[in-house]
CSV table of N, CA and C in Angstrom, one decimal:
chain,number,residue,atom,x,y,z
G,1,UNK,N,14.7,51.3,-5.5
G,1,UNK,CA,14.0,51.5,-4.2
G,1,UNK,C,14.8,50.8,-3.1
G,2,UNK,N,15.1,51.4,-2.0
G,2,UNK,CA,15.8,50.8,-0.9
G,2,UNK,C,14.8,50.1,0.1
G,3,UNK,N,14.7,48.8,-0.1
G,3,UNK,CA,13.7,48.0,0.7
G,3,UNK,C,14.1,48.0,2.2
G,4,UNK,N,15.4,48.2,2.5
G,4,UNK,CA,15.8,48.2,3.9
G,4,UNK,C,15.3,49.4,4.7
G,5,UNK,N,14.8,50.5,3.9
G,5,UNK,CA,14.4,51.7,4.6
G,5,UNK,C,12.9,51.7,4.8
G,6,UNK,N,12.2,50.7,4.3
G,6,UNK,CA,10.7,50.7,4.4
G,6,UNK,C,10.3,50.0,5.7
G,7,UNK,N,9.1,50.4,6.1
G,7,UNK,CA,8.4,49.7,7.2
G,7,UNK,C,7.6,48.6,6.7
G,8,UNK,N,8.2,47.6,6.1
G,8,UNK,CA,7.5,46.5,5.5
G,8,UNK,C,7.1,45.5,6.6
G,9,UNK,N,5.9,45.0,6.5
G,9,UNK,CA,5.4,44.0,7.4
G,9,UNK,C,5.0,42.8,6.6
G,10,UNK,N,5.1,41.6,7.2
G,10,UNK,CA,4.6,40.4,6.6
G,10,UNK,C,3.2,40.1,7.0
G,11,UNK,N,2.4,39.6,6.0
G,11,UNK,CA,1.1,39.2,6.3
G,11,UNK,C,1.0,37.6,6.3
G,12,UNK,N,0.8,37.1,7.5
G,12,UNK,CA,0.7,35.6,7.7
G,12,UNK,C,-0.7,35.3,8.2
G,13,UNK,N,-1.4,34.4,7.5
G,13,UNK,CA,-2.7,34.0,7.8
G,13,UNK,C,-3.6,35.2,8.1
G,14,UNK,N,-3.5,36.2,7.2
G,14,UNK,CA,-4.3,37.4,7.3
G,14,UNK,C,-3.9,38.4,8.4
G,15,UNK,N,-2.8,38.2,9.1
G,15,UNK,CA,-2.4,39.0,10.2
G,15,UNK,C,-1.0,39.7,9.9
G,16,UNK,N,-0.9,41.0,10.1
G,16,UNK,CA,0.3,41.7,9.9
G,16,UNK,C,1.3,41.3,11.0
G,17,UNK,N,2.5,40.9,10.6
G,17,UNK,CA,3.5,40.5,11.5
G,17,UNK,C,4.9,41.2,11.2
G,18,UNK,N,5.7,41.3,12.2
G,18,UNK,CA,7.1,41.7,12.0
G,18,UNK,C,8.0,40.7,12.7
G,19,UNK,N,9.3,40.8,12.3
G,19,UNK,CA,10.3,39.9,12.9
G,19,UNK,C,11.3,40.8,13.6
G,20,UNK,N,11.6,40.5,14.8
G,20,UNK,CA,12.6,41.3,15.6
G,20,UNK,C,13.5,40.4,16.4
G,21,UNK,N,14.6,41.0,16.8
G,21,UNK,CA,15.5,40.4,17.8
G,21,UNK,C,15.5,41.5,18.9
G,22,UNK,N,15.8,41.0,20.1
G,22,UNK,CA,15.9,42.0,21.2
G,22,UNK,C,17.0,41.6,22.2
G,23,UNK,N,17.4,42.5,23.0
G,23,UNK,CA,18.3,42.3,24.1
G,23,UNK,C,17.6,42.8,25.3
G,24,UNK,N,17.3,42.0,26.3
G,24,UNK,CA,16.6,42.4,27.5
G,24,UNK,C,17.5,42.4,28.7
G,25,UNK,N,17.4,43.5,29.5
G,25,UNK,CA,18.1,43.6,30.7
G,25,UNK,C,17.1,43.8,31.8
G,26,UNK,N,16.9,42.7,32.7
G,26,UNK,CA,16.0,42.8,33.8
G,26,UNK,C,16.6,43.5,34.9
G,27,UNK,N,15.7,43.9,35.9
G,27,UNK,CA,16.1,44.7,37.1
G,27,UNK,C,15.2,44.2,38.2
G,28,UNK,N,15.4,44.8,39.4
G,28,UNK,CA,14.6,44.3,40.6
G,28,UNK,C,13.1,44.6,40.5
G,29,UNK,N,12.7,45.6,39.6
G,29,UNK,CA,11.3,45.9,39.5
G,29,UNK,C,10.7,45.2,38.3
G,30,UNK,N,11.4,44.3,37.6
G,30,UNK,CA,10.9,43.5,36.5
G,30,UNK,C,9.8,42.6,37.1
G,31,UNK,N,8.8,42.2,36.3
G,31,UNK,CA,7.7,41.4,36.8
G,31,UNK,C,8.2,40.0,37.3
G,32,UNK,N,9.3,39.5,36.7
G,32,UNK,CA,10.0,38.3,37.2
G,32,UNK,C,11.5,38.6,37.2
G,33,UNK,N,12.0,39.0,38.4
G,33,UNK,CA,13.4,39.4,38.4
G,33,UNK,C,14.4,38.2,38.5
G,34,UNK,N,14.3,37.3,37.6
G,34,UNK,CA,15.2,36.2,37.4
G,34,UNK,C,15.3,35.8,36.0
G,35,UNK,N,16.3,35.1,35.6
G,35,UNK,CA,16.4,34.8,34.2
G,35,UNK,C,17.2,33.5,34.0
G,36,UNK,N,17.4,33.0,32.8
G,36,UNK,CA,18.1,31.8,32.5
G,36,UNK,C,19.6,32.0,32.9
G,37,UNK,N,20.0,33.3,33.0
G,37,UNK,CA,21.4,33.6,33.3
G,37,UNK,C,21.6,33.8,34.8
G,38,UNK,N,20.6,34.4,35.5
G,38,UNK,CA,20.7,34.7,36.9
G,38,UNK,C,19.5,34.3,37.7
G,39,UNK,N,19.7,33.6,38.7
G,39,UNK,CA,18.6,33.2,39.6
G,39,UNK,C,17.8,34.3,40.2
G,40,UNK,N,18.6,35.3,40.7
G,40,UNK,CA,18.1,36.5,41.4
G,40,UNK,C,18.7,37.7,40.9
G,41,UNK,N,18.0,38.5,40.1
G,41,UNK,CA,18.5,39.8,39.5
G,41,UNK,C,18.5,40.8,40.6
G,42,UNK,N,19.7,41.5,40.8
G,42,UNK,CA,19.8,42.5,41.9
G,42,UNK,C,20.1,43.9,41.4
G,43,UNK,N,20.2,44.1,40.0
G,43,UNK,CA,20.5,45.4,39.5
G,43,UNK,C,19.2,46.3,39.6
G,44,UNK,N,19.4,47.6,39.8
G,44,UNK,CA,18.3,48.5,39.8
G,44,UNK,C,17.9,48.8,38.3
G,45,UNK,N,16.7,49.5,38.2
G,45,UNK,CA,16.2,49.9,36.9
G,45,UNK,C,17.2,50.9,36.3
G,46,UNK,N,17.8,51.8,37.1
G,46,UNK,CA,18.8,52.7,36.5
G,46,UNK,C,20.0,52.0,36.0
G,47,UNK,N,20.5,51.0,36.8
G,47,UNK,CA,21.6,50.2,36.3
G,47,UNK,C,21.3,49.4,35.0
G,48,UNK,N,20.1,48.9,34.9
G,48,UNK,CA,19.7,48.2,33.7
G,48,UNK,C,19.7,49.2,32.5
G,49,UNK,N,19.2,50.4,32.7
G,49,UNK,CA,19.2,51.4,31.7
G,49,UNK,C,20.7,51.8,31.3
G,50,UNK,N,21.6,51.9,32.2
G,50,UNK,CA,23.0,52.2,31.9
G,50,UNK,C,23.6,51.1,31.1
G,51,UNK,N,23.3,49.8,31.4
G,51,UNK,CA,23.8,48.7,30.6
G,51,UNK,C,23.3,48.8,29.2
G,52,UNK,N,22.0,49.0,29.0
G,52,UNK,CA,21.3,49.1,27.7
G,52,UNK,C,22.0,50.2,26.9
G,53,UNK,N,22.2,51.4,27.5
G,53,UNK,CA,22.8,52.5,26.8
G,53,UNK,C,24.2,52.2,26.4
G,54,UNK,N,24.9,51.5,27.2
G,54,UNK,CA,26.3,51.1,26.8
G,54,UNK,C,26.2,50.1,25.6
G,55,UNK,N,25.3,49.2,25.7
G,55,UNK,CA,25.2,48.2,24.5
G,55,UNK,C,24.8,49.0,23.2
G,56,UNK,N,23.9,49.9,23.3
G,56,UNK,CA,23.5,50.7,22.2
G,56,UNK,C,24.8,51.4,21.6
G,57,UNK,N,25.5,52.1,22.5
G,57,UNK,CA,26.8,52.8,22.0
G,57,UNK,C,27.7,51.8,21.3
G,58,UNK,N,27.9,50.7,22.0
G,58,UNK,CA,28.9,49.7,21.4
G,58,UNK,C,28.4,49.2,20.0
G,59,UNK,N,27.1,49.0,19.8
G,59,UNK,CA,26.6,48.6,18.6
G,59,UNK,C,26.7,49.7,17.5
G,60,UNK,N,26.3,50.9,17.9
G,60,UNK,CA,26.4,52.0,16.9
G,60,UNK,C,27.8,52.3,16.5
G,61,UNK,N,28.8,52.1,17.4
G,61,UNK,CA,30.2,52.4,17.1
G,61,UNK,C,30.8,51.4,16.3
G,62,UNK,N,30.1,50.2,16.1
G,62,UNK,CA,30.7,49.1,15.4
G,62,UNK,C,31.6,48.2,16.2
G,63,UNK,N,31.7,48.6,17.5
G,63,UNK,CA,32.6,47.8,18.4
G,63,UNK,C,32.0,46.4,18.7
G,64,UNK,N,30.7,46.3,18.7
G,64,UNK,CA,30.0,45.0,19.0
G,64,UNK,C,28.9,44.8,18.0
G,65,UNK,N,28.5,43.6,17.8
G,65,UNK,CA,27.4,43.2,16.9
G,65,UNK,C,26.2,43.0,17.8
G,66,UNK,N,25.0,43.3,17.4
G,66,UNK,CA,23.8,43.2,18.2
G,66,UNK,C,23.6,41.7,18.6
G,67,UNK,N,23.7,40.8,17.7
G,67,UNK,CA,23.5,39.3,18.0
G,67,UNK,C,24.5,38.8,19.0
G,68,UNK,N,25.7,39.3,19.0
G,68,UNK,CA,26.7,38.9,19.9
G,68,UNK,C,26.4,39.3,21.3
G,69,UNK,N,26.0,40.6,21.4
G,69,UNK,CA,25.7,41.1,22.8
G,69,UNK,C,24.4,40.5,23.3
G,70,UNK,N,23.4,40.3,22.4
G,70,UNK,CA,22.2,39.6,22.9
G,70,UNK,C,22.5,38.2,23.4
G,71,UNK,N,23.3,37.5,22.6
G,71,UNK,CA,23.7,36.1,23.0
G,71,UNK,C,24.4,36.1,24.4
G,72,UNK,N,25.2,37.1,24.6
G,72,UNK,CA,26.0,37.1,25.9
G,72,UNK,C,25.3,37.7,27.1
G,73,UNK,N,24.5,38.7,26.8
G,73,UNK,CA,24.0,39.5,28.0
G,73,UNK,C,22.5,39.5,28.1
G,74,UNK,N,21.7,39.1,27.2
G,74,UNK,CA,20.2,39.2,27.3
G,74,UNK,C,19.7,38.3,28.4
G,75,UNK,N,18.7,38.8,29.2
G,75,UNK,CA,18.1,38.0,30.2
G,75,UNK,C,16.9,37.2,29.7
G,76,UNK,N,16.7,37.3,28.4
G,76,UNK,CA,15.6,36.5,27.8
G,76,UNK,C,16.2,35.2,27.2
G,77,UNK,N,15.5,34.1,27.2
G,77,UNK,CA,16.0,32.9,26.7
G,77,UNK,C,16.2,32.9,25.1
G,78,UNK,N,15.7,34.0,24.5
G,78,UNK,CA,16.0,34.2,23.1
G,78,UNK,C,17.5,34.5,22.8
G,79,UNK,N,18.2,34.7,23.9
G,79,UNK,CA,19.7,34.9,23.7
G,79,UNK,C,20.3,33.8,23.0
G,80,UNK,N,19.8,32.6,23.2
G,80,UNK,CA,20.3,31.4,22.6
G,80,UNK,C,20.2,31.4,21.1
G,81,UNK,N,19.4,32.3,20.6
G,81,UNK,CA,19.2,32.5,19.1
G,81,UNK,C,19.7,33.9,18.7
G,82,UNK,N,20.6,34.5,19.4
G,82,UNK,CA,21.1,35.9,19.1
G,82,UNK,C,20.0,36.9,19.4
G,83,UNK,N,19.0,36.6,20.2
G,83,UNK,CA,17.9,37.5,20.5
G,83,UNK,C,16.7,37.4,19.6
G,84,UNK,N,16.8,36.6,18.6
G,84,UNK,CA,15.7,36.5,17.6
G,84,UNK,C,14.4,36.0,18.2
G,85,UNK,N,13.3,36.7,18.0
G,85,UNK,CA,12.0,36.4,18.6
G,85,UNK,C,11.1,35.8,17.5
G,86,UNK,N,11.6,35.8,16.2
G,86,UNK,CA,10.8,35.3,15.1
G,86,UNK,C,9.7,36.3,14.8
G,87,UNK,N,8.7,35.8,14.1
G,87,UNK,CA,7.6,36.6,13.7
G,87,UNK,C,6.6,36.8,14.8
G,88,UNK,N,6.0,38.0,14.9
G,88,UNK,CA,4.9,38.2,15.9
G,88,UNK,C,4.0,39.3,15.4
G,89,UNK,N,2.8,39.2,15.8
G,89,UNK,CA,1.8,40.2,15.4
G,89,UNK,C,1.3,41.1,16.6
G,90,UNK,N,0.4,42.0,16.3
G,90,UNK,CA,-0.1,42.9,17.3
G,90,UNK,C,-0.9,42.1,18.3
G,91,UNK,N,-0.7,42.5,19.6
G,91,UNK,CA,-1.4,41.8,20.7
G,91,UNK,C,-0.6,40.6,21.3
G,92,UNK,N,0.6,40.3,20.7
G,92,UNK,CA,1.4,39.2,21.2
G,92,UNK,C,2.5,39.6,22.2
G,93,UNK,N,2.8,40.9,22.2
G,93,UNK,CA,3.9,41.4,23.0
G,93,UNK,C,3.3,42.5,23.9
G,94,UNK,N,4.1,42.9,24.9
G,94,UNK,CA,3.7,44.0,25.8
G,94,UNK,C,3.6,45.2,24.9
G,95,UNK,N,2.7,46.1,25.2
G,95,UNK,CA,2.3,47.2,24.3
G,95,UNK,C,3.5,48.1,24.0
G,96,UNK,N,4.4,48.5,24.9
G,96,UNK,CA,5.5,49.4,24.5
G,96,UNK,C,6.5,48.7,23.6
G,97,UNK,N,6.6,47.4,23.8
G,97,UNK,CA,7.5,46.6,22.9
G,97,UNK,C,6.9,46.5,21.5
G,98,UNK,N,5.6,46.2,21.4
G,98,UNK,CA,4.9,46.1,20.2
G,98,UNK,C,4.9,47.4,19.4
G,99,UNK,N,4.6,48.5,20.1
G,99,UNK,CA,4.6,49.8,19.5
G,99,UNK,C,6.0,50.1,18.9
G,100,UNK,N,7.1,49.9,19.6
G,100,UNK,CA,8.4,50.2,19.1
G,100,UNK,C,8.8,49.3,18.0
G,101,UNK,N,8.4,48.0,18.0
G,101,UNK,CA,8.7,47.0,17.0
G,101,UNK,C,8.1,47.4,15.7
G,102,UNK,N,6.8,47.8,15.7
G,102,UNK,CA,6.1,48.1,14.5
G,102,UNK,C,6.5,49.5,13.9
G,103,UNK,N,7.0,50.3,14.8
G,103,UNK,CA,7.4,51.7,14.3
G,103,UNK,C,8.8,51.6,13.6
G,104,UNK,N,9.6,50.7,14.0
G,104,UNK,CA,10.9,50.6,13.4
G,104,UNK,C,10.9,50.2,11.9
G,105,UNK,N,11.9,50.6,11.1
G,105,UNK,CA,12.1,50.2,9.8
G,105,UNK,C,12.9,48.9,9.8
G,106,UNK,N,12.8,48.1,8.8
G,106,UNK,CA,13.7,46.9,8.8
G,106,UNK,C,15.1,47.3,8.8
G,107,UNK,N,15.9,46.7,9.7
G,107,UNK,CA,17.3,47.1,9.9
G,107,UNK,C,17.6,48.1,10.9
G,108,UNK,N,16.6,48.8,11.4
G,108,UNK,CA,16.7,49.8,12.4
G,108,UNK,C,16.7,49.2,13.8
G,109,UNK,N,17.4,49.9,14.8
G,109,UNK,CA,17.4,49.5,16.2
G,109,UNK,C,16.8,50.6,17.0
G,110,UNK,N,16.1,50.2,18.0
G,110,UNK,CA,15.4,51.1,18.9
G,110,UNK,C,16.4,51.7,19.9
G,111,UNK,N,16.0,52.7,20.6
G,111,UNK,CA,16.6,53.1,21.8
G,111,UNK,C,16.1,52.3,23.0
G,112,UNK,N,16.3,52.6,24.2
G,112,UNK,CA,15.8,51.8,25.3
G,112,UNK,C,14.2,51.8,25.3
G,113,UNK,N,13.7,50.6,25.5
G,113,UNK,CA,12.2,50.4,25.5
G,113,UNK,C,11.9,49.7,26.9
G,114,UNK,N,11.0,50.4,27.6
G,114,UNK,CA,10.7,49.9,29.0
G,114,UNK,C,9.4,49.1,28.9
G,115,UNK,N,9.4,47.9,29.5
G,115,UNK,CA,8.2,47.1,29.7
G,115,UNK,C,8.2,46.5,31.1
G,116,UNK,N,7.2,45.8,31.4
G,116,UNK,CA,7.2,45.1,32.7
G,116,UNK,C,8.3,44.1,32.9
G,117,UNK,N,8.8,43.6,31.8
G,117,UNK,CA,9.9,42.6,31.8
G,117,UNK,C,11.2,43.2,32.1
G,118,UNK,N,11.4,44.5,31.7
G,118,UNK,CA,12.7,45.1,31.9
G,118,UNK,C,13.0,46.2,30.8
G,119,UNK,N,14.2,46.4,30.5
G,119,UNK,CA,14.6,47.4,29.5
G,119,UNK,C,15.2,46.6,28.3
G,120,UNK,N,14.7,47.0,27.1
G,120,UNK,CA,15.0,46.3,25.9
G,120,UNK,C,15.7,47.2,24.9
G,121,UNK,N,16.5,46.5,24.0
G,121,UNK,CA,16.9,47.1,22.7
G,121,UNK,C,16.2,46.2,21.7
G,122,UNK,N,15.6,46.8,20.7
G,122,UNK,CA,14.9,46.0,19.7
G,122,UNK,C,15.5,46.2,18.3
G,123,UNK,N,15.8,45.2,17.6
G,123,UNK,CA,16.3,45.3,16.2
G,123,UNK,C,15.3,44.7,15.3
G,124,UNK,N,14.8,45.5,14.4
G,124,UNK,CA,13.8,45.0,13.4
G,124,UNK,C,14.5,44.3,12.3
G,125,UNK,N,14.2,43.0,12.1
G,125,UNK,CA,14.9,42.2,11.1
G,125,UNK,C,14.0,41.8,10.0
G,126,UNK,N,12.7,42.0,10.1
G,126,UNK,CA,11.8,41.6,9.0
G,126,UNK,C,10.4,42.1,9.2
């Protein structure tokens, strides 16, 4: 059985949890258009999406590794950990992020995911 292809979830203290990493690109319409990298984000939502799509292409082609891009370019402070968010359960993340995270199989990467924070790529790691 290929465990990497299953949608396995961990149960911690009776709650179903997943582990994911992400790369966040904020834009001017983000709920907080600033980050640890930039005091004032000036890119548009379309520009953020273009960046995300380029990162996805670079990862899929093997040109770049997810963790490396997240460390360099993510607007989330999780960049310091290669984008790793650790374990989280339902109700802890914004709904579009949660839905995408729980729908992914371990080892799979999402397409662009839009939340109030910006545009994400999510990698399901556990």
